[in-house]
Short mmCIF file of C-alpha atoms in Angstrom, two decimals:
data_model
loop_
_atom_site.label_atom_id
_atom_site.label_comp_id
_atom_site.label_asym_id
_atom_site.label_seq_id
_atom_site.Cartn_x
_atom_site.Cartn_y
_atom_site.Cartn_z
CA UNK A 1 -116.28 -41.93 -20.90
CA UNK A 2 -114.24 -44.63 -19.20
CA UNK A 3 -111.46 -42.19 -18.51
CA UNK A 4 -113.93 -39.91 -16.84
CA UNK A 5 -115.29 -42.73 -14.68
CA UNK A 6 -112.15 -43.39 -13.52
CA UNK A 7 -111.22 -39.77 -12.69
CA UNK A 8 -114.71 -39.35 -10.86
CA UNK A 9 -113.88 -42.62 -8.84
CA UNK A 10 -110.50 -41.45 -7.89
CA UNK A 11 -111.72 -37.99 -6.79
CA UNK A 12 -114.41 -39.86 -4.80
CA UNK A 13 -111.73 -41.97 -3.40
CA UNK A 14 -109.55 -38.62 -2.31
CA UNK A 15 -112.46 -36.90 -1.03
CA UNK A 16 -113.20 -40.06 1.36
CA UNK A 17 -109.71 -40.01 2.45
CA UNK A 18 -109.53 -36.43 3.21
CA UNK A 19 -112.91 -37.08 5.23
CA UNK A 20 -111.58 -39.85 7.32
CA UNK A 21 -108.58 -37.90 7.90
CA UNK A 22 -110.65 -35.23 9.76
CA UNK A 23 -112.30 -37.61 11.21
CA UNK A 24 -109.86 -39.34 12.79
CA UNK A 25 -108.58 -35.66 14.00
CA UNK A 26 -112.11 -35.15 15.86
CA UNK A 27 -111.44 -38.58 17.25
CA UNK A 28 -108.09 -37.50 18.64
CA UNK A 29 -109.78 -34.30 19.95
CA UNK A 30 -113.09 -35.69 21.47
CA UNK A 31 -110.56 -38.22 23.41
CA UNK A 32 -108.39 -35.54 24.77
CA UNK A 33 -105.37 -36.42 22.31
CA UNK A 34 -105.53 -33.12 20.10
CA UNK A 35 -102.08 -32.99 18.37
CA UNK A 36 -102.61 -28.88 17.63
CA UNK A 37 -102.58 -28.67 21.42
CA UNK A 38 -98.98 -30.06 21.71
CA UNK A 39 -96.51 -26.97 21.91
CA UNK A 40 -93.19 -28.25 21.64
CA UNK A 41 -91.27 -31.45 21.15
CA UNK A 42 -87.60 -31.94 22.51
CA UNK A 43 -85.51 -33.48 19.67
CA UNK A 44 -81.86 -34.59 20.44
CA UNK A 45 -80.84 -35.75 17.03
CA UNK A 46 -81.67 -35.44 13.51
CA UNK A 47 -81.56 -38.27 11.27
CA UNK A 48 -78.30 -37.73 9.50
CA UNK A 49 -76.47 -37.41 12.98
CA UNK A 50 -77.67 -40.92 14.38
CA UNK A 51 -76.28 -42.43 11.14
CA UNK A 52 -72.83 -40.58 11.11
CA UNK A 53 -72.24 -41.37 14.93
CA UNK A 54 -73.83 -44.57 15.00
CA UNK A 55 -70.66 -46.37 16.83
CA UNK A 56 -71.26 -43.68 19.74
CA UNK A 57 -75.14 -43.49 19.79
CA UNK A 58 -75.74 -47.46 19.41
CA UNK A 59 -77.85 -48.74 22.31
CA UNK A 60 -78.53 -45.05 23.67
CA UNK A 61 -81.67 -43.28 23.64
CA UNK A 62 -82.29 -40.25 21.22
CA UNK A 63 -85.85 -38.46 20.15
CA UNK A 64 -86.49 -37.28 16.75
CA UNK A 65 -89.11 -35.28 15.21
CA UNK A 66 -90.43 -35.36 11.44
CA UNK A 67 -93.22 -36.13 9.05
CA UNK A 68 -94.16 -40.05 8.57
CA UNK A 69 -93.46 -40.79 5.01
CA UNK A 70 -93.60 -44.79 5.23
CA UNK A 71 -95.81 -47.30 7.53
CA UNK A 72 -95.92 -50.70 7.68
CA UNK A 73 -97.91 -52.32 10.08
CA UNK A 74 -97.56 -56.15 11.26
CA UNK A 75 -99.50 -57.57 13.66
CA UNK A 76 -97.73 -56.59 17.27
CA UNK A 77 -95.12 -54.54 15.79
CA UNK A 78 -94.37 -52.42 12.68
CA UNK A 79 -91.90 -49.99 11.14
CA UNK A 80 -92.26 -46.58 9.71
CA UNK A 81 -90.14 -43.61 8.42
CA UNK A 82 -89.28 -40.34 9.74
CA UNK A 83 -88.23 -37.54 7.54
CA UNK A 84 -86.40 -34.52 9.24
CA UNK A 85 -84.37 -31.90 7.93
CA UNK A 86 -81.35 -33.90 7.03
CA UNK A 87 -82.94 -37.11 5.43
CA UNK A 88 -84.82 -40.20 7.18
CA UNK A 89 -84.54 -42.79 9.51
CA UNK A 90 -86.47 -45.91 10.07
CA UNK A 91 -88.40 -46.53 13.67
CA UNK A 92 -89.46 -50.11 14.86
CA UNK A 93 -92.63 -49.72 16.85
CA UNK A 94 -93.73 -52.29 19.03
CA UNK A 95 -96.73 -52.81 21.17
CA UNK A 96 -94.80 -54.16 24.13
CA UNK A 97 -92.66 -51.18 24.27
CA UNK A 98 -94.81 -48.23 23.55
CA UNK A 99 -97.92 -49.62 25.26
CA UNK A 100 -101.01 -50.97 23.67
CA UNK A 101 -103.03 -47.32 24.00
CA UNK A 102 -100.31 -45.68 22.03
CA UNK A 103 -99.86 -48.85 19.61
CA UNK A 104 -103.29 -48.31 18.65
CA UNK A 105 -102.98 -44.76 18.04
CA UNK A 106 -99.95 -45.32 16.01
CA UNK A 107 -101.84 -47.70 13.77
CA UNK A 108 -104.43 -45.10 12.72
CA UNK A 109 -101.63 -42.52 11.93
CA UNK A 110 -101.58 -41.17 8.48
CA UNK A 111 -98.25 -40.77 5.44
CA UNK A 112 -97.63 -37.20 6.03
CA UNK A 113 -98.36 -36.93 9.86
CA UNK A 114 -95.58 -35.70 12.19
CA UNK A 115 -94.34 -37.49 14.99
CA UNK A 116 -91.89 -37.46 17.85
CA UNK A 117 -90.13 -40.40 18.65
CA UNK A 118 -87.96 -41.52 21.21
CA UNK A 119 -86.14 -44.51 21.65
CA UNK A 120 -82.76 -46.69 21.60
CA UNK A 121 -80.57 -46.62 18.38
CA UNK A 122 -79.66 -50.06 16.88
CA UNK A 123 -79.21 -52.05 13.62
CA UNK A 124 -82.35 -54.34 12.06
CA UNK A 125 -81.05 -57.75 10.77
CA UNK A 126 -80.73 -56.64 7.39
CA UNK A 127 -78.54 -53.99 8.60
CA UNK A 128 -80.52 -50.46 8.67
CA UNK A 129 -79.72 -47.94 11.51
CA UNK A 130 -83.13 -47.50 13.48
CA UNK A 131 -84.66 -46.39 16.48
CA UNK A 132 -86.50 -48.89 18.69
CA UNK A 133 -89.45 -46.41 19.92
CA UNK A 134 -90.32 -46.26 23.39
CA UNK A 135 -92.52 -43.68 23.03
CA UNK A 136 -94.32 -42.19 19.48
CA UNK A 137 -96.31 -38.89 19.99
CA UNK A 138 -98.47 -37.65 17.21
CA UNK A 139 -97.22 -33.73 17.11
CA UNK A 140 -99.53 -32.77 13.78
CA UNK A 141 -102.27 -34.16 12.12
CA UNK A 142 -101.84 -34.04 8.11
CA UNK A 143 -105.33 -33.38 6.60
CA UNK A 144 -104.20 -33.16 2.92
CA UNK A 145 -102.80 -36.21 1.02
CA UNK A 146 -98.77 -36.21 -0.22
CA UNK A 147 -98.39 -37.00 -3.75
CA UNK A 148 -96.25 -40.31 -4.58
CA UNK A 149 -93.98 -37.97 -5.99
CA UNK A 150 -93.70 -35.33 -8.84
CA UNK A 151 -93.24 -36.39 -12.44
CA UNK A 152 -93.70 -34.73 -15.80
CA UNK A 153 -94.31 -31.57 -16.98
CA UNK A 154 -97.70 -31.56 -15.36
CA UNK A 155 -96.52 -31.27 -11.94
CA UNK A 156 -93.69 -28.60 -12.32
CA UNK A 157 -95.78 -26.12 -12.29
CA UNK A 158 -97.33 -27.58 -9.29
CA UNK A 159 -93.78 -27.89 -7.83
CA UNK A 160 -93.54 -24.06 -8.06
CA UNK A 161 -96.82 -22.96 -6.43
CA UNK A 162 -96.42 -25.32 -3.81
CA UNK A 163 -92.88 -25.35 -2.83
CA UNK A 164 -93.71 -26.90 0.66
CA UNK A 165 -94.93 -29.81 -1.02
CA UNK A 166 -91.90 -29.74 -3.47
CA UNK A 167 -89.55 -29.78 -0.37
CA UNK A 168 -91.00 -32.61 1.29
CA UNK A 169 -91.30 -34.78 -1.95
CA UNK A 170 -87.93 -34.09 -3.50
CA UNK A 171 -84.63 -34.24 -1.61
CA UNK A 172 -82.63 -32.66 -4.40
CA UNK A 173 -84.86 -29.50 -4.31
CA UNK A 174 -84.46 -29.41 -0.32
CA UNK A 175 -80.74 -29.87 -0.73
CA UNK A 176 -80.66 -26.85 -3.52
CA UNK A 177 -82.01 -24.23 -1.16
CA UNK A 178 -79.60 -25.81 1.94
CA UNK A 179 -77.19 -25.24 -0.95
CA UNK A 180 -78.22 -21.59 -1.55
CA UNK A 181 -78.12 -20.70 2.22
CA UNK A 182 -74.71 -22.12 2.07
CA UNK A 183 -73.48 -19.68 -0.98
CA UNK A 184 -74.84 -16.74 0.81
CA UNK A 185 -72.95 -17.20 4.27
CA UNK A 186 -69.77 -18.04 2.27
CA UNK A 187 -70.17 -14.46 0.48
CA UNK A 188 -70.60 -12.97 3.66
CA UNK A 189 -67.51 -14.69 5.28
CA UNK A 190 -65.39 -13.81 2.08
CA UNK A 191 -66.55 -10.42 2.24
CA UNK A 192 -65.95 -9.83 5.83
CA UNK A 193 -62.63 -11.21 5.55
CA UNK A 194 -61.91 -8.36 3.24
CA UNK A 195 -63.16 -5.76 5.45
CA UNK A 196 -66.71 -5.02 3.99
CA UNK A 197 -69.42 -3.91 5.71
CA UNK A 198 -72.88 -4.83 5.38
CA UNK A 199 -75.71 -2.18 4.95
CA UNK A 200 -79.72 -1.92 4.17
CA UNK A 201 -80.92 0.63 1.52
CA UNK A 202 -84.35 1.65 0.74
CA UNK A 203 -86.34 -0.68 -1.50
CA UNK A 204 -88.95 2.30 -2.08
CA UNK A 205 -87.53 4.91 -3.97
CA UNK A 206 -88.48 8.18 -6.00
CA UNK A 207 -85.96 7.57 -8.51
CA UNK A 208 -85.49 4.27 -9.64
CA UNK A 209 -81.60 4.40 -10.85
CA UNK A 210 -78.72 2.33 -11.62
CA UNK A 211 -79.66 -0.16 -14.14
CA UNK A 212 -81.36 -0.41 -17.36
CA UNK A 213 -84.83 -1.83 -16.39
CA UNK A 214 -88.46 -0.24 -16.37
CA UNK A 215 -89.04 -0.32 -12.71
CA UNK A 216 -92.73 -1.07 -10.84
CA UNK A 217 -94.58 1.67 -9.53
CA UNK A 218 -96.84 2.06 -6.34
CA UNK A 219 -98.12 5.30 -4.28
CA UNK A 220 -97.31 6.28 -0.76
CA UNK A 221 -100.51 7.01 0.95
CA UNK A 222 -99.57 8.79 4.43
CA UNK A 223 -97.03 11.27 1.93
CA UNK A 224 -99.45 11.06 -1.35
CA UNK A 225 -96.65 10.37 -3.61
CA UNK A 226 -95.86 7.84 -6.18
CA UNK A 227 -92.66 5.86 -5.59
CA UNK A 228 -91.08 3.10 -7.52
CA UNK A 229 -89.36 -0.41 -6.40
CA UNK A 230 -85.71 -0.20 -6.33
CA UNK A 231 -84.08 -2.04 -9.74
CA UNK A 232 -80.28 -1.96 -8.12
CA UNK A 233 -78.47 -1.22 -5.01
CA UNK A 234 -75.93 1.47 -6.54
CA UNK A 235 -77.00 4.93 -5.81
CA UNK A 236 -77.47 4.64 -2.11
CA UNK A 237 -74.59 2.38 -1.86
CA UNK A 238 -72.33 5.02 -3.59
CA UNK A 239 -73.59 7.87 -1.59
CA UNK A 240 -72.29 5.53 1.34
CA UNK A 241 -68.78 5.75 -0.06
CA UNK A 242 -69.07 9.48 -0.24
CA UNK A 243 -69.90 9.58 3.41
CA UNK A 244 -66.72 7.46 3.94
CA UNK A 245 -67.80 4.04 4.59
CA UNK A 246 -64.61 2.80 2.39
CA UNK A 247 -66.05 -0.85 1.73
CA UNK A 248 -70.04 -1.67 1.39
CA UNK A 249 -72.11 -4.13 0.32
CA UNK A 250 -75.98 -5.27 0.42
CA UNK A 251 -77.48 -8.45 -0.35
CA UNK A 252 -81.17 -7.42 -1.26
CA UNK A 253 -84.45 -7.83 -3.73
CA UNK A 254 -84.67 -5.97 -6.25
CA UNK A 255 -87.62 -5.74 -8.81
CA UNK A 256 -87.83 -5.06 -12.55
CA UNK A 257 -90.71 -5.19 -14.68
CA UNK A 258 -90.14 -7.34 -17.34
CA UNK A 259 -90.41 -10.76 -18.47
CA UNK A 260 -90.31 -14.36 -16.76
CA UNK A 261 -87.99 -16.91 -18.45
CA UNK A 262 -85.70 -19.24 -17.54
CA UNK A 263 -83.01 -16.59 -16.22
CA UNK A 264 -85.09 -14.16 -15.11
CA UNK A 265 -87.70 -13.45 -12.55
CA UNK A 266 -89.15 -9.78 -11.78
CA UNK A 267 -88.25 -9.96 -8.45
CA UNK A 268 -84.92 -11.37 -7.48
CA UNK A 269 -81.56 -10.88 -5.32
CA UNK A 270 -78.67 -8.69 -6.11
CA UNK A 271 -75.68 -8.30 -4.10
CA UNK A 272 -73.83 -4.97 -5.11
CA UNK A 273 -70.33 -4.12 -3.29
CA UNK A 274 -68.19 -0.97 -3.56
CA UNK A 275 -64.52 -0.49 -2.59
CA UNK A 276 -62.83 2.77 -2.49
CA UNK A 277 -59.43 3.28 -3.81
CA UNK A 278 -59.94 0.81 -6.07
CA UNK A 279 -61.09 0.58 -10.06
CA UNK A 280 -62.32 -2.62 -12.22
CA UNK A 281 -59.17 -4.12 -12.32
CA UNK A 282 -59.63 -4.40 -8.34
CA UNK A 283 -63.20 -5.70 -9.00
CA UNK A 284 -61.75 -8.37 -11.17
CA UNK A 285 -59.50 -9.60 -8.87
CA UNK A 286 -61.98 -10.01 -6.12
CA UNK A 287 -64.89 -11.60 -8.51
CA UNK A 288 -62.33 -14.29 -9.56
CA UNK A 289 -61.14 -14.74 -6.14
CA UNK A 290 -64.63 -14.97 -4.74
CA UNK A 291 -65.99 -16.95 -7.46
CA UNK A 292 -63.02 -19.63 -6.84
CA UNK A 293 -63.75 -19.71 -3.09
CA UNK A 294 -67.45 -20.52 -3.51
CA UNK A 295 -66.32 -23.22 -5.87
CA UNK A 296 -64.16 -24.54 -3.17
CA UNK A 297 -66.25 -24.10 -0.05
CA UNK A 298 -69.62 -25.25 -1.58
CA UNK A 299 -68.89 -27.66 -4.32
CA UNK A 300 -65.65 -29.09 -2.83
CA UNK A 301 -63.49 -28.53 -5.96
CA UNK A 302 -63.05 -25.26 -8.14
CA UNK A 303 -63.90 -27.63 -11.29
CA UNK A 304 -67.97 -27.48 -11.06
CA UNK A 305 -70.42 -29.10 -13.57
CA UNK A 306 -73.34 -27.42 -15.19
CA UNK A 307 -75.47 -29.46 -17.47
CA UNK A 308 -72.80 -31.97 -18.21
CA UNK A 309 -69.89 -29.47 -19.02
CA UNK A 310 -67.44 -28.92 -16.76
CA UNK A 311 -66.38 -25.31 -15.88
CA UNK A 312 -63.03 -24.67 -14.53
CA UNK A 313 -62.86 -21.75 -11.92
CA UNK A 314 -59.83 -22.50 -10.95
CA UNK A 315 -57.60 -21.40 -14.02
CA UNK A 316 -56.96 -17.38 -14.60
CA UNK A 317 -60.60 -16.11 -16.25
CA UNK A 318 -60.28 -15.15 -19.63
CA UNK A 319 -60.26 -11.20 -20.33
CA UNK A 320 -61.07 -10.18 -23.73
CA UNK A 321 -62.40 -6.29 -24.71
CA UNK A 322 -65.78 -6.42 -26.09
CA UNK A 323 -64.43 -5.08 -29.21
CA UNK A 324 -61.90 -8.05 -29.50
CA UNK A 325 -64.93 -10.43 -28.98
CA UNK A 326 -66.79 -9.10 -31.92
CA UNK A 327 -63.68 -9.44 -33.59
CA UNK A 328 -63.15 -12.73 -32.66
CA UNK A 329 -66.82 -14.02 -33.16
CA UNK A 330 -68.21 -12.01 -35.47
CA UNK A 331 -65.22 -10.84 -37.63
CA UNK A 332 -65.87 -7.33 -37.46
CA UNK A 333 -63.78 -5.00 -36.02
CA UNK A 334 -65.82 -1.86 -34.52
CA UNK A 335 -62.29 -0.24 -33.47
CA UNK A 336 -61.84 0.58 -36.90
CA UNK A 337 -65.38 2.08 -37.36
CA UNK A 338 -65.81 5.75 -36.67
CA UNK A 339 -69.26 6.75 -37.80
CA UNK A 340 -72.72 5.54 -36.52
CA UNK A 341 -73.49 5.54 -40.50
CA UNK A 342 -70.49 2.91 -41.02
CA UNK A 343 -71.66 1.07 -37.90
CA UNK A 344 -75.49 0.90 -39.21
CA UNK A 345 -74.34 -0.40 -42.43
CA UNK A 346 -72.22 -3.09 -41.13
CA UNK A 347 -75.45 -4.06 -38.90
CA UNK A 348 -77.43 -4.56 -42.09
CA UNK A 349 -75.15 -6.49 -43.80
CA UNK A 350 -74.68 -9.05 -40.65
CA UNK A 351 -78.77 -8.61 -40.31
CA UNK A 352 -78.53 -7.16 -36.68
CA UNK A 353 -81.95 -5.29 -36.18
CA UNK A 354 -81.26 -1.83 -34.79
CA UNK A 355 -83.67 1.19 -34.05
CA UNK A 356 -83.11 4.37 -35.32
CA UNK A 357 -82.55 5.81 -31.62
CA UNK A 358 -80.02 3.41 -31.43
CA UNK A 359 -76.13 4.61 -31.44
CA UNK A 360 -72.94 3.25 -32.27
CA UNK A 361 -72.21 1.87 -28.89
CA UNK A 362 -75.42 0.20 -29.02
CA UNK A 363 -75.09 -1.61 -32.14
CA UNK A 364 -71.84 -2.72 -31.02
CA UNK A 365 -73.59 -4.28 -27.88
CA UNK A 366 -76.02 -5.66 -30.53
CA UNK A 367 -73.52 -7.30 -32.29
CA UNK A 368 -71.79 -8.67 -28.95
CA UNK A 369 -74.93 -10.18 -27.92
CA UNK A 370 -75.96 -11.77 -31.13
CA UNK A 371 -72.48 -13.11 -31.78
CA UNK A 372 -70.32 -13.50 -28.75
CA UNK A 373 -72.65 -14.30 -25.84
CA UNK A 374 -73.32 -17.82 -26.72
CA UNK A 375 -69.58 -18.94 -27.22
CA UNK A 376 -68.99 -17.80 -23.62
CA UNK A 377 -68.54 -20.96 -21.69
CA UNK A 378 -65.59 -21.05 -19.29
CA UNK A 379 -65.20 -17.79 -17.03
CA UNK A 380 -64.27 -14.93 -19.18
CA UNK A 381 -64.21 -11.11 -18.47
CA UNK A 382 -65.75 -8.98 -21.16
CA UNK A 383 -64.26 -5.28 -20.87
CA UNK A 384 -64.14 -1.96 -21.95
CA UNK A 385 -67.75 -1.37 -22.76
CA UNK A 386 -68.70 1.57 -25.27
CA UNK A 387 -69.46 4.81 -23.45
CA UNK A 388 -73.13 4.90 -24.68
CA UNK A 389 -74.29 1.99 -22.59
CA UNK A 390 -72.80 2.91 -19.45
CA UNK A 391 -74.10 5.76 -18.26
CA UNK A 392 -72.45 5.85 -14.48
CA UNK A 393 -68.76 4.32 -15.42
CA UNK A 394 -65.48 6.02 -15.76
CA UNK A 395 -64.28 6.95 -19.32
CA UNK A 396 -61.17 5.29 -20.15
CA UNK A 397 -58.19 7.84 -20.20
CA UNK A 398 -56.82 6.05 -23.16
CA UNK A 399 -60.06 5.88 -25.63
CA UNK A 400 -62.78 7.91 -24.16
CA UNK A 401 -65.65 6.26 -26.47
CA UNK A 402 -64.84 3.60 -24.10
CA UNK A 403 -65.55 3.03 -20.40
CA UNK A 404 -63.77 1.19 -17.42
CA UNK A 405 -66.20 -1.61 -17.50
CA UNK A 406 -66.32 -5.41 -17.57
CA UNK A 407 -68.96 -8.23 -17.16
CA UNK A 408 -68.20 -11.40 -16.37
CA UNK A 409 -69.61 -14.30 -18.63
CA UNK A 410 -69.97 -18.21 -17.22
CA UNK A 411 -71.51 -20.92 -19.23
CA UNK A 412 -73.10 -18.05 -21.92
CA UNK A 413 -74.48 -15.93 -18.76
CA UNK A 414 -73.66 -12.89 -17.60
CA UNK A 415 -72.84 -13.18 -14.04
CA UNK A 416 -71.94 -9.60 -12.53
CA UNK A 417 -71.30 -6.18 -14.18
CA UNK A 418 -68.49 -4.06 -12.89
CA UNK A 419 -67.18 -0.40 -13.10
CA UNK A 420 -64.43 1.78 -12.12
CA UNK A 421 -67.24 4.15 -11.01
CA UNK A 422 -67.66 7.66 -12.19
CA UNK A 423 -67.17 9.96 -9.32
CA UNK A 424 -67.12 13.26 -11.88
CA UNK A 425 -70.20 15.25 -10.99
CA UNK A 426 -69.99 17.27 -14.05
CA UNK A 427 -69.75 14.23 -16.39
CA UNK A 428 -72.49 12.55 -14.57
CA UNK A 429 -75.08 15.61 -15.34
CA UNK A 430 -74.22 15.28 -18.59
CA UNK A 431 -74.65 11.23 -18.79
CA UNK A 432 -78.20 11.69 -17.18
CA UNK A 433 -79.25 14.27 -19.14
CA UNK A 434 -78.51 12.17 -22.27
CA UNK A 435 -80.32 9.06 -20.29
CA UNK A 436 -83.40 11.73 -19.67
CA UNK A 437 -83.38 12.27 -23.62
CA UNK A 438 -83.40 8.54 -24.51
CA UNK A 439 -86.17 8.41 -22.11
CA UNK A 440 -88.15 10.68 -23.95
CA UNK A 441 -87.04 9.15 -27.11
CA UNK A 442 -88.76 6.16 -26.11
CA UNK A 443 -86.04 4.29 -23.95
CA UNK A 444 -88.24 3.33 -21.32
CA UNK A 445 -84.79 1.57 -19.23
CA UNK A 446 -83.16 4.73 -19.65
CA UNK A 447 -81.96 6.36 -16.05
CA UNK A 448 -83.55 9.75 -14.96
CA UNK A 449 -81.40 12.50 -13.35
CA UNK A 450 -80.93 11.97 -9.78
CA UNK A 451 -80.62 15.47 -8.00
CA UNK A 452 -79.62 14.39 -4.75
CA UNK A 453 -76.70 11.80 -5.97
CA UNK A 454 -75.48 14.53 -8.47
CA UNK A 455 -74.92 16.43 -5.04
CA UNK A 456 -73.21 13.72 -3.16
CA UNK A 457 -70.40 13.49 -6.27
CA UNK A 458 -70.56 17.00 -5.46
CA UNK A 459 -69.40 16.33 -1.72
CA UNK A 460 -66.86 14.43 -3.77
CA UNK A 461 -66.50 10.67 -4.01
CA UNK A 462 -63.27 8.84 -4.09
CA UNK A 463 -61.77 6.50 -6.97
CA UNK A 464 -63.95 3.62 -6.33
CA UNK A 465 -64.58 0.15 -8.11
CA UNK A 466 -68.25 -1.22 -8.05
CA UNK A 467 -69.89 -4.38 -8.89
CA UNK A 468 -73.36 -5.97 -9.04
CA UNK A 469 -73.94 -9.95 -8.82
CA UNK A 470 -76.97 -11.69 -9.59
CA UNK A 471 -77.14 -14.28 -6.79
CA UNK A 472 -79.75 -16.48 -8.29
CA UNK A 473 -78.11 -16.90 -10.97
CA UNK A 474 -74.72 -17.78 -9.46
CA UNK A 475 -76.71 -20.24 -7.24
CA UNK A 476 -78.36 -21.67 -10.54
CA UNK A 477 -74.39 -22.26 -11.80
CA UNK A 478 -73.42 -23.73 -8.24
CA UNK A 479 -76.12 -26.22 -7.82
CA UNK A 480 -76.37 -27.23 -11.78
CA UNK A 481 -79.95 -25.85 -11.90
CA UNK A 482 -81.80 -25.66 -15.16
CA UNK A 483 -84.18 -22.47 -14.33
CA UNK A 484 -84.03 -19.34 -11.80
CA UNK A 485 -87.27 -21.10 -10.95
CA UNK A 486 -85.69 -23.67 -9.15
CA UNK A 487 -83.09 -21.76 -6.90
CA UNK A 488 -86.12 -19.49 -5.85
CA UNK A 489 -88.26 -20.43 -3.18
CA UNK A 490 -91.31 -18.77 -4.32
CA UNK A 491 -90.80 -17.48 -8.01
CA UNK A 492 -93.18 -15.36 -9.53
CA UNK A 493 -96.00 -17.22 -11.02
CA UNK A 494 -99.16 -16.05 -13.18
CA UNK A 495 -102.56 -15.98 -10.52
CA UNK A 496 -104.96 -19.01 -10.82
CA UNK A 497 -107.47 -16.99 -10.16
CA UNK A 498 -107.66 -15.13 -13.42
#
């Protein structure tokens, strides 16, 4: 009962605080000082700029704008802290400098209010760089109460649902998203330097292909047609290679109707690029160079740390075929396995669960997922996948059961997926037919025949290397973030209205 009374009292206190804030706003409005009537404020500097350039700015007038996060009133002089994009700065507020009326107003301001401050830069007796305010203006009234801090599991959900509060209260969260923006900017800079052209392709499609995933479905009212949200960027970008745009890339949202966990969100950011007249070897060189470049430019070193483990992006990345990886970590040599029956027998012996519809290549992939992925901490290219699980990839001339494909693994995660792209329209039609049959047999993630794409291939596509990168997972790696939700500003959440 005591806890319940305490909770009720806290709720009543909060309600009174919220009521007081609205009353303060009304009093301001009645006095003709409505902060919501202010349309702009000219800030000359941010907090970190002032601190970094103190030698030049000491004694000079600056103006800053931001959220008041701390206030201490001491008679005729007070202190407050103003937080902006770059951090926070202390402000010394004296009645004789800003005027009696302004000082009275300031004393009634609340933590969370947004203010504009003008004044001279100086250092306090304790050595803190500050602004001696000559003007302090309320720019926006906060009618809610900020939490003291976010902590514990109970508030994790709130951090994701109310990201705006998380960004205010947690500097490290803000820094993650600033870094995410830098990563994407540097990706563009890297690709632009290699002659790539950024393009945009449709999100609403009649045939969602290019990946093994279940699509979201919706209805186009104007055309009275069912359409799907794209699950990849591949098939449209390849059409552009056919059209003669030799190096193209797109960074965009894709949508997959599947589960949510620490590494998966149904709506996520994918980057795909395609380069004519190269193959998967060219894509390996590009990938290794780009990851190294991003680590050095964004993190300051080719050696990064994730969850306490050092990952070296400066060394040449390891290269292993999928079968060699399985041989290394599971002790099974699938190059010596010729039939599906043999593969099933080995799977049973190793307690690998498979379905009747699974092919030999799919069983090989199940072995890789079970035994190998967890071992791949340092950057490793896994190459030469089975043909059965690669419907859009060129066969290896030396071994037609395998394809020219690789996935890059870092920290046990698949970071990208790349091919020497299949450009034979006759072979591609046969692969699509096999995918249609797989869908009919119960594989909801199988591709479907795309006649317009086949027509594009019949027009003629040059030899091409292509690759897809999960941008969110890359950001997780470079920001040492535990979950994909930590690098998505607004992750998918279950509705609270259910």
